[in-house]
PDB file of C-alpha atoms in Angstrom:
ATOM      1  CA  GLY A 482      66.517 101.459 102.836  1.00  0.00           C
ATOM      2  CA  ALA A 483      69.895 102.644 104.073  1.00  0.00           C
ATOM      3  CA  VAL A 484      70.741 106.240 103.218  1.00  0.00           C
ATOM      4  CA  VAL A 485      74.130 107.837 102.770  1.00  0.00           C
ATOM      5  CA  SER A 486      74.372 111.594 102.458  1.00  0.00           C
ATOM      6  CA  GLN A 487      77.176 113.779 101.182  1.00  0.00           C
ATOM      7  CA  HIS A 488      77.762 117.457 101.693  1.00  0.00           C
ATOM      8  CA  PRO A 489      78.238 119.573  99.706  1.00  0.00           C
ATOM      9  CA  SER A 490      76.679 118.212  96.534  1.00  0.00           C
ATOM     10  CA  TRP A 491      78.828 120.503  94.449  1.00  0.00           C
ATOM     11  CA  VAL A 492      81.630 122.931  95.139  1.00  0.00           C
ATOM     12  CA  ILE A 493      83.760 125.319  93.116  1.00  0.00           C
ATOM     13  CA  CYS A 494      87.070 126.417  94.584  1.00  0.00           C
ATOM     14  CA  LYS A 495      90.211 128.188  93.506  1.00  0.00           C
ATOM     15  CA  SER A 496      93.539 126.463  92.940  1.00  0.00           C
ATOM     16  CA  GLY A 497      95.562 126.149  96.109  1.00  0.00           C
ATOM     17  CA  THR A 498      92.625 126.046  98.500  1.00  0.00           C
ATOM     18  CA  SER A 499      91.378 123.041 100.453  1.00  0.00           C
ATOM     19  CA  VAL A 500      87.926 121.501 100.276  1.00  0.00           C
ATOM     20  CA  LYS A 501      86.244 119.213 102.806  1.00  0.00           C
ATOM     21  CA  ILE A 502      83.550 116.738 101.794  1.00  0.00           C
ATOM     22  CA  GLU A 503      81.404 115.044 104.426  1.00  0.00           C
ATOM     23  CA  CYS A 504      79.860 111.603 104.159  1.00  0.00           C
ATOM     24  CA  ARG A 505      77.243 110.411 106.633  1.00  0.00           C
ATOM     25  CA  SER A 506      75.325 107.195 107.040  1.00  0.00           C
ATOM     26  CA  LEU A 507      71.954 108.470 108.200  1.00  0.00           C
ATOM     27  CA  ASP A 508      70.112 105.436 109.498  1.00  0.00           C
ATOM     28  CA  PHE A 509      72.770 102.821 110.095  1.00  0.00           C
ATOM     29  CA  GLN A 510      76.222 102.350 111.492  1.00  0.00           C
ATOM     30  CA  ALA A 511      78.949 101.676 108.998  1.00  0.00           C
ATOM     31  CA  THR A 512      81.895  99.422 109.742  1.00  0.00           C
ATOM     32  CA  THR A 513      83.753 100.758 106.790  1.00  0.00           C
ATOM     33  CA  MET A 514      83.483 103.752 104.523  1.00  0.00           C
ATOM     34  CA  PHE A 515      84.951 104.096 101.073  1.00  0.00           C
ATOM     35  CA  TRP A 516      85.853 107.049  98.889  1.00  0.00           C
ATOM     36  CA  TYR A 517      85.658 106.795  95.126  1.00  0.00           C
ATOM     37  CA  ARG A 518      86.452 109.113  92.293  1.00  0.00           C
ATOM     38  CA  GLN A 519      84.593 109.033  89.009  1.00  0.00           C
ATOM     39  CA  PHE A 520      85.659 110.724  85.802  1.00  0.00           C
ATOM     40  CA  PRO A 521      83.074 111.509  83.123  1.00  0.00           C
ATOM     41  CA  LYS A 522      81.674 108.424  81.447  1.00  0.00           C
ATOM     42  CA  GLN A 523      83.933 106.160  83.442  1.00  0.00           C
ATOM     43  CA  SER A 524      83.520 103.691  86.227  1.00  0.00           C
ATOM     44  CA  LEU A 525      84.313 104.331  89.864  1.00  0.00           C
ATOM     45  CA  MET A 526      87.906 104.295  91.027  1.00  0.00           C
ATOM     46  CA  LEU A 527      88.478 103.400  94.664  1.00  0.00           C
ATOM     47  CA  MET A 528      90.665 105.963  96.391  1.00  0.00           C
ATOM     48  CA  ALA A 529      90.720 104.778  99.974  1.00  0.00           C
ATOM     49  CA  THR A 530      89.050 102.634 102.584  1.00  0.00           C
ATOM     50  CA  SER A 531      88.560 103.788 106.132  1.00  0.00           C
ATOM     51  CA  ASN A 532      87.473 102.113 109.323  1.00  0.00           C
ATOM     52  CA  GLU A 533      86.236 104.106 112.262  1.00  0.00           C
ATOM     53  CA  GLY A 534      89.043 105.148 114.585  1.00  0.00           C
ATOM     54  CA  SER A 535      91.885 103.978 112.406  1.00  0.00           C
ATOM     55  CA  LYS A 536      93.956 105.361 109.567  1.00  0.00           C
ATOM     56  CA  ALA A 537      92.628 105.071 106.055  1.00  0.00           C
ATOM     57  CA  THR A 538      94.107 102.605 103.605  1.00  0.00           C
ATOM     58  CA  TYR A 539      94.886 104.298 100.308  1.00  0.00           C
ATOM     59  CA  GLU A 540      94.945 102.660  96.915  1.00  0.00           C
ATOM     60  CA  GLN A 541      98.138 102.688  94.923  1.00  0.00           C
ATOM     61  CA  GLY A 542      98.709 106.004  93.223  1.00  0.00           C
ATOM     62  CA  VAL A 543      96.477 108.019  95.561  1.00  0.00           C
ATOM     63  CA  GLU A 544      98.392 110.641  97.530  1.00  0.00           C
ATOM     64  CA  LYS A 545      97.448 110.363 101.173  1.00  0.00           C
ATOM     65  CA  ASP A 546      98.829 113.804 101.978  1.00  0.00           C
ATOM     66  CA  LYS A 547      96.647 115.341  99.317  1.00  0.00           C
ATOM     67  CA  PHE A 548      93.451 113.446 100.063  1.00  0.00           C
ATOM     68  CA  LEU A 549      93.066 113.463 103.837  1.00  0.00           C
ATOM     69  CA  ILE A 550      90.478 111.095 105.216  1.00  0.00           C
ATOM     70  CA  ASN A 551      89.127 111.241 108.736  1.00  0.00           C
ATOM     71  CA  HIS A 552      86.675 108.638 109.988  1.00  0.00           C
ATOM     72  CA  ALA A 553      85.555 110.170 113.251  1.00  0.00           C
ATOM     73  CA  SER A 554      82.600 107.945 114.042  1.00  0.00           C
ATOM     74  CA  LEU A 555      80.561 105.015 112.755  1.00  0.00           C
ATOM     75  CA  THR A 556      78.380 107.449 110.832  1.00  0.00           C
ATOM     76  CA  LEU A 557      80.781 110.129 109.587  1.00  0.00           C
ATOM     77  CA  SER A 558      83.783 110.210 107.304  1.00  0.00           C
ATOM     78  CA  THR A 559      85.378 113.280 105.722  1.00  0.00           C
ATOM     79  CA  LEU A 560      87.594 113.705 102.680  1.00  0.00           C
ATOM     80  CA  THR A 561      89.691 116.846 102.480  1.00  0.00           C
ATOM     81  CA  VAL A 562      91.290 117.710  99.170  1.00  0.00           C
ATOM     82  CA  THR A 563      94.279 119.833 100.121  1.00  0.00           C
ATOM     83  CA  SER A 564      95.879 122.429  97.857  1.00  0.00           C
ATOM     84  CA  ALA A 565      93.429 121.588  95.118  1.00  0.00           C
ATOM     85  CA  HIS A 566      94.417 121.851  91.473  1.00  0.00           C
ATOM     86  CA  PRO A 567      92.281 121.750  88.326  1.00  0.00           C
ATOM     87  CA  GLU A 568      93.216 118.101  87.754  1.00  0.00           C
ATOM     88  CA  ASP A 569      91.493 117.280  91.045  1.00  0.00           C
ATOM     89  CA  SER A 570      88.190 118.318  89.488  1.00  0.00           C
ATOM     90  CA  SER A 571      86.018 115.226  89.534  1.00  0.00           C
ATOM     91  CA  PHE A 572      82.936 113.554  90.950  1.00  0.00           C
ATOM     92  CA  TYR A 573      83.692 112.160  94.412  1.00  0.00           C
ATOM     93  CA  ILE A 574      81.410 109.455  95.787  1.00  0.00           C
ATOM     94  CA  CYS A 575      81.479 107.981  99.249  1.00  0.00           C
ATOM     95  CA  SER A 576      80.083 104.634 100.247  1.00  0.00           C
ATOM     96  CA  ALA A 577      79.285 102.989 103.553  1.00  0.00           C
ATOM     97  CA  ARG A 578      79.059  99.314 104.374  1.00  0.00           C
ATOM     98  CA  VAL A 579      76.316  98.168 106.710  1.00  0.00           C
ATOM     99  CA  ARG A 580      77.591  96.797 109.984  1.00  0.00           C
ATOM    100  CA  SER A 581      75.864  93.472 109.669  1.00  0.00           C
ATOM    101  CA  GLY A 582      78.160  91.147 107.837  1.00  0.00           C
ATOM    102  CA  THR A 583      75.930  90.962 104.799  1.00  0.00           C
ATOM    103  CA  TYR A 584      78.220  93.202 102.789  1.00  0.00           C
ATOM    104  CA  GLU A 585      75.473  95.563 101.778  1.00  0.00           C
ATOM    105  CA  GLN A 586      77.100  98.740 100.605  1.00  0.00           C
ATOM    106  CA  TYR A 587      75.325 102.007  99.945  1.00  0.00           C
ATOM    107  CA  PHE A 588      76.523 105.018  98.067  1.00  0.00           C
ATOM    108  CA  GLY A 589      76.143 108.712  98.626  1.00  0.00           C
ATOM    109  CA  PRO A 590      74.791 111.033  95.905  1.00  0.00           C
ATOM    110  CA  GLY A 591      78.279 112.294  95.081  1.00  0.00           C
ATOM    111  CA  THR A 592      80.050 115.650  95.272  1.00  0.00           C
ATOM    112  CA  ARG A 593      81.085 117.421  92.113  1.00  0.00           C
ATOM    113  CA  LEU A 594      84.300 119.352  92.693  1.00  0.00           C
ATOM    114  CA  THR A 595      85.438 121.967  90.197  1.00  0.00           C
ATOM    115  CA  VAL A 596      88.796 123.641  90.772  1.00  0.00           C
ATOM    116  CA  THR A 597      89.379 126.846  88.828  1.00  0.00           C
TER     117      THR A 597
ATOM    118  CA  GLY B 665      93.282  90.714  90.621  1.00  0.00           C
ATOM    119  CA  GLU B 666      89.615  90.623  89.826  1.00  0.00           C
ATOM    120  CA  ASP B 667      88.532  91.938  86.456  1.00  0.00           C
ATOM    121  CA  VAL B 668      84.897  92.771  85.711  1.00  0.00           C
ATOM    122  CA  GLU B 669      83.642  93.361  82.193  1.00  0.00           C
ATOM    123  CA  GLN B 670      80.381  94.665  80.778  1.00  0.00           C
ATOM    124  CA  SER B 671      79.176  95.733  77.375  1.00  0.00           C
ATOM    125  CA  LEU B 672      79.104  99.523  77.296  1.00  0.00           C
ATOM    126  CA  PHE B 673      75.783 100.248  75.588  1.00  0.00           C
ATOM    127  CA  LEU B 674      72.322  98.737  75.284  1.00  0.00           C
ATOM    128  CA  SER B 675      69.239 100.157  73.596  1.00  0.00           C
ATOM    129  CA  VAL B 676      65.769  98.714  73.989  1.00  0.00           C
ATOM    130  CA  ARG B 677      62.232  99.827  73.217  1.00  0.00           C
ATOM    131  CA  GLU B 678      59.874 100.775  76.000  1.00  0.00           C
ATOM    132  CA  GLY B 679      57.968  97.725  77.197  1.00  0.00           C
ATOM    133  CA  ASP B 680      60.596  95.237  76.059  1.00  0.00           C
ATOM    134  CA  SER B 681      62.897  93.336  78.400  1.00  0.00           C
ATOM    135  CA  SER B 682      66.488  94.465  78.900  1.00  0.00           C
ATOM    136  CA  VAL B 683      69.294  92.063  79.656  1.00  0.00           C
ATOM    137  CA  ILE B 684      72.576  93.490  80.902  1.00  0.00           C
ATOM    138  CA  ASN B 685      75.494  91.108  81.081  1.00  0.00           C
ATOM    139  CA  CYS B 686      78.601  91.009  83.232  1.00  0.00           C
ATOM    140  CA  THR B 687      81.573  88.673  83.412  1.00  0.00           C
ATOM    141  CA  TYR B 688      84.166  88.417  86.151  1.00  0.00           C
ATOM    142  CA  THR B 689      87.376  86.518  86.606  1.00  0.00           C
ATOM    143  CA  ASP B 690      87.702  85.500  90.253  1.00  0.00           C
ATOM    144  CA  SER B 691      85.701  82.368  90.933  1.00  0.00           C
ATOM    145  CA  SER B 692      85.984  82.858  94.699  1.00  0.00           C
ATOM    146  CA  SER B 693      83.890  86.046  94.589  1.00  0.00           C
ATOM    147  CA  THR B 694      81.130  85.743  97.142  1.00  0.00           C
ATOM    148  CA  TYR B 695      78.768  88.675  96.605  1.00  0.00           C
ATOM    149  CA  LEU B 696      77.795  90.187  93.268  1.00  0.00           C
ATOM    150  CA  TYR B 697      75.841  93.411  92.917  1.00  0.00           C
ATOM    151  CA  TRP B 698      73.960  95.554  90.472  1.00  0.00           C
ATOM    152  CA  TYR B 699      73.883  99.312  90.890  1.00  0.00           C
ATOM    153  CA  LYS B 700      72.042 101.986  88.907  1.00  0.00           C
ATOM    154  CA  GLN B 701      73.436 105.461  88.340  1.00  0.00           C
ATOM    155  CA  GLU B 702      71.326 108.252  86.915  1.00  0.00           C
ATOM    156  CA  PRO B 703      73.006 111.367  85.472  1.00  0.00           C
ATOM    157  CA  GLY B 704      74.763 113.449  88.114  1.00  0.00           C
ATOM    158  CA  ALA B 705      73.758 111.116  90.912  1.00  0.00           C
ATOM    159  CA  GLY B 706      75.370 108.508  93.103  1.00  0.00           C
ATOM    160  CA  LEU B 707      74.849 104.782  92.829  1.00  0.00           C
ATOM    161  CA  GLN B 708      71.614 103.126  93.838  1.00  0.00           C
ATOM    162  CA  LEU B 709      71.826  99.535  95.002  1.00  0.00           C
ATOM    163  CA  LEU B 710      69.324  97.557  92.940  1.00  0.00           C
ATOM    164  CA  THR B 711      70.009  94.041  94.108  1.00  0.00           C
ATOM    165  CA  TYR B 712      72.733  91.629  95.029  1.00  0.00           C
ATOM    166  CA  ILE B 713      73.191  87.894  94.934  1.00  0.00           C
ATOM    167  CA  PHE B 714      75.263  85.539  96.991  1.00  0.00           C
ATOM    168  CA  SER B 715      77.432  83.108  95.086  1.00  0.00           C
ATOM    169  CA  ASN B 716      75.526  80.032  96.247  1.00  0.00           C
ATOM    170  CA  MET B 717      72.389  81.282  94.476  1.00  0.00           C
ATOM    171  CA  ASP B 718      71.550  80.821  90.802  1.00  0.00           C
ATOM    172  CA  MET B 719      68.744  83.301  90.545  1.00  0.00           C
ATOM    173  CA  LYS B 720      67.128  86.108  92.468  1.00  0.00           C
ATOM    174  CA  GLN B 721      63.949  87.932  91.496  1.00  0.00           C
ATOM    175  CA  ASP B 722      62.695  91.219  92.848  1.00  0.00           C
ATOM    176  CA  GLN B 723      59.645  92.688  91.091  1.00  0.00           C
ATOM    177  CA  ARG B 724      60.785  93.593  87.563  1.00  0.00           C
ATOM    178  CA  LEU B 725      64.401  92.611  88.201  1.00  0.00           C
ATOM    179  CA  THR B 726      65.814  89.120  87.737  1.00  0.00           C
ATOM    180  CA  VAL B 727      69.440  88.315  88.437  1.00  0.00           C
ATOM    181  CA  LEU B 728      70.968  85.175  87.002  1.00  0.00           C
ATOM    182  CA  LEU B 729      74.327  83.836  88.097  1.00  0.00           C
ATOM    183  CA  ASN B 730      76.278  81.209  86.188  1.00  0.00           C
ATOM    184  CA  LYS B 731      79.128  80.543  88.539  1.00  0.00           C
ATOM    185  CA  LYS B 732      80.788  78.027  86.232  1.00  0.00           C
ATOM    186  CA  ASP B 733      81.053  80.588  83.440  1.00  0.00           C
ATOM    187  CA  LYS B 734      81.521  83.508  85.871  1.00  0.00           C
ATOM    188  CA  HIS B 735      78.647  85.292  84.210  1.00  0.00           C
ATOM    189  CA  LEU B 736      76.086  87.532  85.857  1.00  0.00           C
ATOM    190  CA  SER B 737      73.077  89.090  84.182  1.00  0.00           C
ATOM    191  CA  LEU B 738      70.374  91.571  85.116  1.00  0.00           C
ATOM    192  CA  ARG B 739      67.028  91.333  83.367  1.00  0.00           C
ATOM    193  CA  ILE B 740      64.619  94.235  83.586  1.00  0.00           C
ATOM    194  CA  ALA B 741      61.109  93.300  82.541  1.00  0.00           C
ATOM    195  CA  ASP B 742      58.769  95.847  80.904  1.00  0.00           C
ATOM    196  CA  THR B 743      61.549  98.406  80.593  1.00  0.00           C
ATOM    197  CA  GLN B 744      60.420 101.997  81.107  1.00  0.00           C
ATOM    198  CA  THR B 745      62.001 105.330  80.138  1.00  0.00           C
ATOM    199  CA  GLY B 746      62.812 105.866  83.811  1.00  0.00           C
ATOM    200  CA  ASP B 747      65.095 102.854  83.614  1.00  0.00           C
ATOM    201  CA  SER B 748      67.474 104.768  81.326  1.00  0.00           C
ATOM    202  CA  ALA B 749      70.711 105.001  83.305  1.00  0.00           C
ATOM    203  CA  ILE B 750      74.119 103.419  83.674  1.00  0.00           C
ATOM    204  CA  TYR B 751      74.120 100.008  85.313  1.00  0.00           C
ATOM    205  CA  PHE B 752      77.213  98.848  87.131  1.00  0.00           C
ATOM    206  CA  CYS B 753      78.042  95.288  87.965  1.00  0.00           C
ATOM    207  CA  ALA B 754      80.221  95.000  91.089  1.00  0.00           C
ATOM    208  CA  VAL B 755      81.921  92.053  92.679  1.00  0.00           C
ATOM    209  CA  LEU B 756      83.193  91.817  96.226  1.00  0.00           C
ATOM    210  CA  ASP B 757      86.812  90.759  96.019  1.00  0.00           C
ATOM    211  CA  ASN B 758      87.975  87.493  97.515  1.00  0.00           C
ATOM    212  CA  TYR B 759      89.275  89.262 100.627  1.00  0.00           C
ATOM    213  CA  GLY B 760      85.754  90.466 101.288  1.00  0.00           C
ATOM    214  CA  GLN B 761      87.027  93.993 101.460  1.00  0.00           C
ATOM    215  CA  ASN B 762      86.623  95.943  98.288  1.00  0.00           C
ATOM    216  CA  PHE B 763      84.241  96.159  95.401  1.00  0.00           C
ATOM    217  CA  VAL B 764      85.530  95.778  91.892  1.00  0.00           C
ATOM    218  CA  PHE B 765      83.285  97.612  89.461  1.00  0.00           C
ATOM    219  CA  GLY B 766      82.663  96.940  85.828  1.00  0.00           C
ATOM    220  CA  PRO B 767      82.823  99.853  83.384  1.00  0.00           C
ATOM    221  CA  GLY B 768      79.050 100.269  83.405  1.00  0.00           C
ATOM    222  CA  THR B 769      76.415  99.642  80.739  1.00  0.00           C
ATOM    223  CA  ARG B 770      74.519 102.669  79.477  1.00  0.00           C
ATOM    224  CA  LEU B 771      70.907 101.623  78.955  1.00  0.00           C
ATOM    225  CA  SER B 772      68.840 103.757  76.615  1.00  0.00           C
ATOM    226  CA  VAL B 773      65.114 103.160  76.476  1.00  0.00           C
ATOM    227  CA  LEU B 774      63.488 104.287  73.260  1.00  0.00           C
ATOM    228  CA  PRO B 775      59.803 105.259  73.152  1.00  0.00           C
TER     229      PRO B 775
END
C-alpha cells in the first residue's frame, strides 16, 4: 500500500527555536498534502493544505507566519514551526492524497514535538 | 459545514464482533473512510466506501452505509486484542477537498 513517512518521529526543542518536519510520499506522487495537529485524546485538526508548487491554504486560526509550509515536489512537503513555544507542543501528522482521483489519502506516522 | 459524530468508547470481548458507528450531516458527501490509530502512531487507512455503495466487505471488516440516515458503520468480525485502537470515521467534504474527522471511537478488546 501507499506509504507516507515523516521525519523526525519526535523532537524536543527549546522555546524560541525553529523546528522543521519533513513529510514524504515514498511510493506515489501526491497531488495534495495536508498537515494536521492532534492534541492528546482528541481528533485531528487540519492546519493547512498544500499543492505542489503553490502556496499553502491555511485553516482559520492557524498562523501562516508561524507554521511555514513548503511543498517542493510531488513527494515532499515540509512544516517549519518558527519561534516555537510550549503551547506548540503537539503531535503533528501529515497526509498525502494519491494522484489518481480516487481520493485515497494516507497518513504519516506523526511527529511528536515537545517545546521546553 | 460538515459535522461527523461517533460514540467515544466501545468495549468488546475477544472473539466477538465490534460495531463502530458514525453519523454525518452533509448528504452530498461522496467518500467515507475508516482509519485506525494505535497509540503514538499515525492513521492507518482501513477501508473507504463511495456514496453509491451500501456495503463493502474486506476480510474481517464490513462497512455499511445508510445514505438516507447519513449513518456509517464499521463491523469487525472476530475481534482480536490487536484491534484495540482508536477508530476514526472521516468524510470527504462536498468540495472534494478536505476530510472532516469524527472524534474517534476508542475500542478496547477484553480477553
